[in-house]
Coordinates of C-alpha atoms and ligand atoms in Angstrom, one line a residue:
M1 CA -167.8 159.1 -83.8
N2 CA -168.8 162.7 -83.4
F3 CA -166.6 165.3 -81.8
H4 CA -168.1 168.6 -80.7
V5 CA -165.7 171.4 -79.7
L6 CA -166.9 174.3 -77.6
T7 CA -164.4 177.1 -78.4
L8 CA -164.0 180.8 -78.9
F9 CA -161.8 180.0 -82.0
P10 CA -163.8 177.6 -84.2
E11 CA -161.6 178.4 -87.2
M12 CA -158.6 177.0 -85.5
I13 CA -160.3 173.6 -85.1
R14 CA -161.7 173.6 -88.6
Q15 CA -158.3 174.4 -90.2
G16 CA -156.5 171.9 -88.0
M17 CA -158.8 168.9 -88.6
N18 CA -159.3 168.8 -92.4
T19 CA -156.1 167.2 -93.6
S20 CA -154.4 163.8 -93.8
I21 CA -156.0 160.8 -92.1
I22 CA -158.5 162.7 -90.0
G23 CA -159.6 164.7 -93.1
R24 CA -160.1 161.4 -95.0
A25 CA -162.1 159.9 -92.2
I26 CA -164.4 162.9 -92.0
A27 CA -164.9 162.9 -95.8
G28 CA -165.6 159.1 -95.6
G29 CA -168.3 159.7 -92.9
L30 CA -166.5 157.8 -90.1
L31 CA -166.0 160.9 -88.1
S32 CA -167.4 164.4 -87.7
V33 CA -165.8 167.4 -86.0
D34 CA -168.2 170.2 -85.2
S35 CA -167.0 173.5 -83.7
V36 CA -169.5 175.5 -81.7
N37 CA -168.6 179.1 -81.2
I38 CA -169.3 180.0 -77.5
R39 CA -169.5 183.6 -78.5
D40 CA -172.7 182.8 -80.5
F41 CA -174.3 182.1 -77.1
A42 CA -173.4 185.5 -75.5
F43 CA -176.7 187.3 -75.7
N44 CA -175.5 190.7 -74.6
K45 CA -174.8 193.9 -76.6
H46 CA -171.2 193.2 -77.5
Q47 CA -171.3 189.4 -77.4
K48 CA -169.0 189.6 -74.4
V49 CA -167.9 186.2 -73.0
D50 CA -165.4 187.2 -70.2
D51 CA -165.3 189.2 -67.0
Y52 CA -163.1 190.0 -64.0
P53 CA -162.6 187.3 -61.3
Y54 CA -164.3 188.0 -58.0
G55 CA -161.7 188.4 -55.3
G56 CA -159.3 190.0 -57.8
G57 CA -156.3 188.5 -59.5
A58 CA -154.7 188.6 -62.9
G59 CA -156.7 188.3 -66.2
M60 CA -160.2 187.6 -67.2
L61 CA -162.5 184.5 -66.8
M62 CA -164.9 183.0 -69.3
Q63 CA -168.4 183.5 -67.9
A64 CA -170.7 180.6 -67.1
E65 CA -173.8 181.3 -69.1
P66 CA -172.5 181.4 -72.7
V67 CA -170.6 178.1 -72.0
Y68 CA -173.7 176.6 -70.5
L69 CA -175.9 177.6 -73.4
A70 CA -173.4 176.3 -76.0
W71 CA -173.2 173.0 -74.2
E72 CA -177.1 172.8 -74.0
S73 CA -177.2 173.3 -77.8
I74 CA -175.2 170.2 -78.3
K75 CA -177.2 168.2 -75.7
E76 CA -180.4 169.2 -77.5
K77 CA -179.0 168.3 -80.9
I78 CA -177.9 164.8 -79.9
G79 CA -180.6 164.1 -77.4
Y80 CA -178.6 163.0 -74.4
K81 CA -175.8 164.2 -72.0
P82 CA -172.5 163.2 -73.6
R83 CA -169.1 163.0 -71.8
V84 CA -167.6 166.5 -71.7
I85 CA -163.8 166.9 -71.5
Y86 CA -162.4 170.1 -70.1
L87 CA -158.9 170.7 -71.3
T88 CA -156.8 171.9 -68.4
P89 CA -153.2 171.5 -67.2
Q90 CA -154.9 170.5 -63.8
G91 CA -156.5 167.4 -65.4
K92 CA -155.4 163.8 -65.6
V93 CA -152.6 163.4 -68.1
F94 CA -153.8 161.9 -71.4
N95 CA -152.4 158.6 -72.5
Q96 CA -153.0 155.8 -75.1
K97 CA -155.3 153.9 -72.7
M98 CA -157.6 156.9 -72.4
A99 CA -157.6 157.4 -76.2
K100 CA -158.9 153.8 -76.6
E101 CA -161.5 154.3 -73.9
F102 CA -162.8 157.6 -75.4
A103 CA -162.9 156.1 -78.9
A104 CA -165.8 153.9 -77.7
E105 CA -168.1 156.9 -77.2
K106 CA -170.7 158.0 -79.8
D107 CA -170.2 161.7 -79.1
L108 CA -167.5 163.5 -77.2
V109 CA -167.5 167.2 -76.3
F110 CA -164.3 169.2 -75.7
L111 CA -164.6 172.4 -73.8
C112 CA -161.7 174.8 -74.6
G113 CA -160.9 177.5 -72.0
H114 CA -159.0 180.7 -72.6
Y115 CA -157.9 183.7 -70.6
E116 CA -157.4 182.5 -67.0
G117 CA -160.0 179.8 -67.2
I118 CA -163.8 179.3 -66.8
D119 CA -166.2 180.1 -64.0
E120 CA -166.1 177.0 -61.7
R121 CA -169.9 176.7 -61.5
V122 CA -170.5 175.8 -65.1
L123 CA -167.6 173.3 -65.0
E124 CA -169.3 171.6 -62.0
E125 CA -172.5 171.3 -64.0
V126 CA -171.3 170.1 -67.4
V127 CA -167.8 168.6 -67.2
T128 CA -167.3 164.9 -66.8
D129 CA -163.6 164.6 -67.4
Y130 CA -160.7 166.9 -66.7
V131 CA -157.8 166.2 -69.0
S132 CA -154.3 167.6 -69.5
I133 CA -151.9 166.7 -72.4
G134 CA -148.7 167.1 -70.3
D135 CA -146.9 169.2 -67.7
Y136 CA -146.5 172.5 -69.5
V137 CA -148.9 175.4 -69.9
L138 CA -150.6 176.4 -73.1
T139 CA -152.6 179.5 -74.0
G140 CA -155.9 177.7 -74.6
G141 CA -157.5 174.3 -74.9
E142 CA -157.8 174.1 -78.8
L143 CA -154.4 172.5 -79.4
P144 CA -154.9 169.9 -76.7
A145 CA -158.4 169.2 -78.1
M146 CA -156.9 168.6 -81.5
V147 CA -154.2 166.4 -80.1
M148 CA -156.8 164.3 -78.4
I149 CA -159.1 164.2 -81.4
D150 CA -156.3 163.0 -83.5
S151 CA -155.2 160.2 -81.1
I152 CA -158.8 159.1 -80.3
S153 CA -159.8 159.1 -84.0
R154 CA -157.0 156.6 -85.0
M155 CA -158.5 154.2 -82.5
V156 CA -161.9 154.3 -84.2
P157 CA -162.5 151.2 -86.3
G158 CA -162.0 152.0 -90.0
V159 CA -160.1 155.3 -89.6
L160 CA -156.7 153.6 -90.2
T161 CA -156.2 151.3 -93.2
N162 CA -154.7 147.9 -92.5
K163 CA -151.3 149.2 -93.5
E164 CA -151.6 152.1 -91.1
S165 CA -152.9 149.8 -88.3
G166 CA -152.4 150.9 -84.7
E167 CA -151.2 147.6 -83.3
T168 CA -147.5 147.4 -83.9
E169 CA -146.8 151.1 -83.3
S170 CA -145.1 152.8 -80.4
F171 CA -146.9 152.2 -77.2
S172 CA -148.6 149.0 -78.0
G173 CA -147.5 146.7 -75.3
N174 CA -145.8 149.8 -73.7
L175 CA -142.7 149.4 -75.9
L176 CA -141.3 152.0 -78.3
E177 CA -141.3 151.3 -82.0
Y178 CA -138.2 149.7 -83.6
P179 CA -136.2 151.7 -86.2
Q180 CA -137.2 151.5 -89.8
Y181 CA -135.3 151.9 -93.1
S182 CA -136.2 152.4 -96.8
R183 CA -134.2 152.8 -100.0
P184 CA -131.4 153.4 -100.7
E185 CA -129.5 150.5 -99.1
E186 CA -126.6 152.9 -98.2
W187 CA -127.1 156.6 -97.3
H188 CA -124.3 159.0 -96.0
G189 CA -122.1 155.9 -95.6
K190 CA -124.8 154.2 -93.3
K191 CA -126.0 150.8 -94.3
V192 CA -129.4 149.3 -93.6
P193 CA -129.0 146.6 -90.8
P194 CA -128.2 143.4 -92.8
V195 CA -130.8 141.3 -91.0
L196 CA -133.5 143.4 -92.7
M197 CA -132.1 142.5 -96.1
S198 CA -131.9 138.7 -95.3
G199 CA -135.6 137.8 -96.0
H200 CA -135.5 135.7 -92.9
H201 CA -138.8 136.7 -91.3
A202 CA -138.3 135.1 -87.9
N203 CA -134.9 136.8 -87.5
I204 CA -136.3 140.1 -88.6
E205 CA -139.1 139.8 -86.0
A206 CA -136.6 138.9 -83.3
W207 CA -134.3 141.8 -84.2
R208 CA -137.2 144.3 -84.2
R209 CA -138.4 143.1 -80.8
E210 CA -134.9 143.5 -79.4
Q211 CA -134.6 147.0 -80.9
S212 CA -138.0 147.9 -79.3
V213 CA -136.8 146.7 -75.9
L214 CA -133.4 148.4 -76.3
R215 CA -135.0 151.8 -77.2
T216 CA -137.5 151.6 -74.4
A217 CA -134.7 150.7 -71.9
K218 CA -132.6 153.6 -73.2
W219 CA -135.2 156.4 -73.7
R220 CA -138.3 155.5 -71.7
P221 CA -137.2 153.1 -68.9
D222 CA -140.3 154.2 -67.0
L223 CA -142.4 152.3 -69.5
L224 CA -140.6 148.9 -69.0
K225 CA -142.4 148.1 -65.8
Q226 CA -145.7 147.9 -67.7
A227 CA -144.3 146.0 -70.7
D228 CA -144.4 142.2 -70.6
L229 CA -140.8 141.2 -71.1
T230 CA -139.6 137.6 -71.0
N231 CA -137.0 136.7 -68.3
K232 CA -134.4 136.5 -71.1
E233 CA -135.3 140.1 -72.1
W234 CA -135.1 141.4 -68.5
N235 CA -131.6 139.9 -68.3
Q236 CA -130.7 141.6 -71.5
V237 CA -132.0 144.9 -70.2
R238 CA -129.8 144.5 -67.0
Q239 CA -126.8 143.8 -69.2
W240 CA -127.4 146.9 -71.4
K241 CA -127.9 149.1 -68.3
K242 CA -124.7 147.8 -66.7
Q243 CA -122.9 148.5 -70.0
W244 CA -124.3 152.0 -70.3
R245 CA -123.2 152.8 -66.7
E246 CA -119.7 151.7 -67.5
E247 CA -119.6 153.8 -70.6
N248 CA -120.8 156.8 -68.7
S249 CA -118.3 156.4 -65.9
K250 CA -115.4 156.4 -68.4
E251 CA -116.4 159.8 -69.8
Ligands
6GU1 CL1 -155.4 170.5 -71.7 N1 -154.8 173.1 -71.6 C1 -153.9 174.1 -71.4 N2 -154.4 175.4 -71.4 N3 -152.6 173.9 -71.1 C2 -152.2 172.7 -71.1 C3 -153.0 171.6 -71.3 C4 -154.3 171.8 -71.5 N4 -152.3 170.4 -71.2 C5 -151.1 170.8 -70.9 N5 -151.0 172.2 -70.9

């Protein structure tokens, strides 16, 4: 999988993507992350890439032509028109399903805006997907691009080892992950849940499943609707919720 990032701050991408699991996958040839400096495609005296918005208003806009030429350089290099993701708080909110979907592409281009945004006309010509990483505003698209690259990469076959495998982690099956414990057996007076010390695998699995359902009901009840719970589990969730309501009304 090849990621191409169109940005005014290529250093930020290079520095952010060369460590840990992603760094290892790049070194192993499973991934590549290329940054393309949009400023290199500003063929004017001062390599200017921004200008005032027509109609007035605060701030500066990134101009169409350098963005277009930078995109064309990628298109020429790979020989086809890839999907181009524009990072914007106006986009569709990124999630795990989208990460899996994007992981099937051979190349993905991320277009990072700055200032007050980018001239609409070039967006119309090159962008295929408008994506946000959540309902808050950031100063530029680089951090969102890196967030997405991280999450898409771990869905690419071979990037995670078996031990790191994506399947039983938070969000698979729309349930949060169960709590985990390592040595020592007692820390700050807190003991590891005895079932985990029992060696009884079926009981351990059942406990973990219950903890996942419990956490999701408590912290992300919005996810439960899409999780496939058994009737027994739904009854348990109703019980817990009743209990929590009673506890809250006492306070
Ligand atoms: Cl993708 N870009 C910017 N600038 N701000 C954001 C965002 C993206 N997602 C949430 N806030």
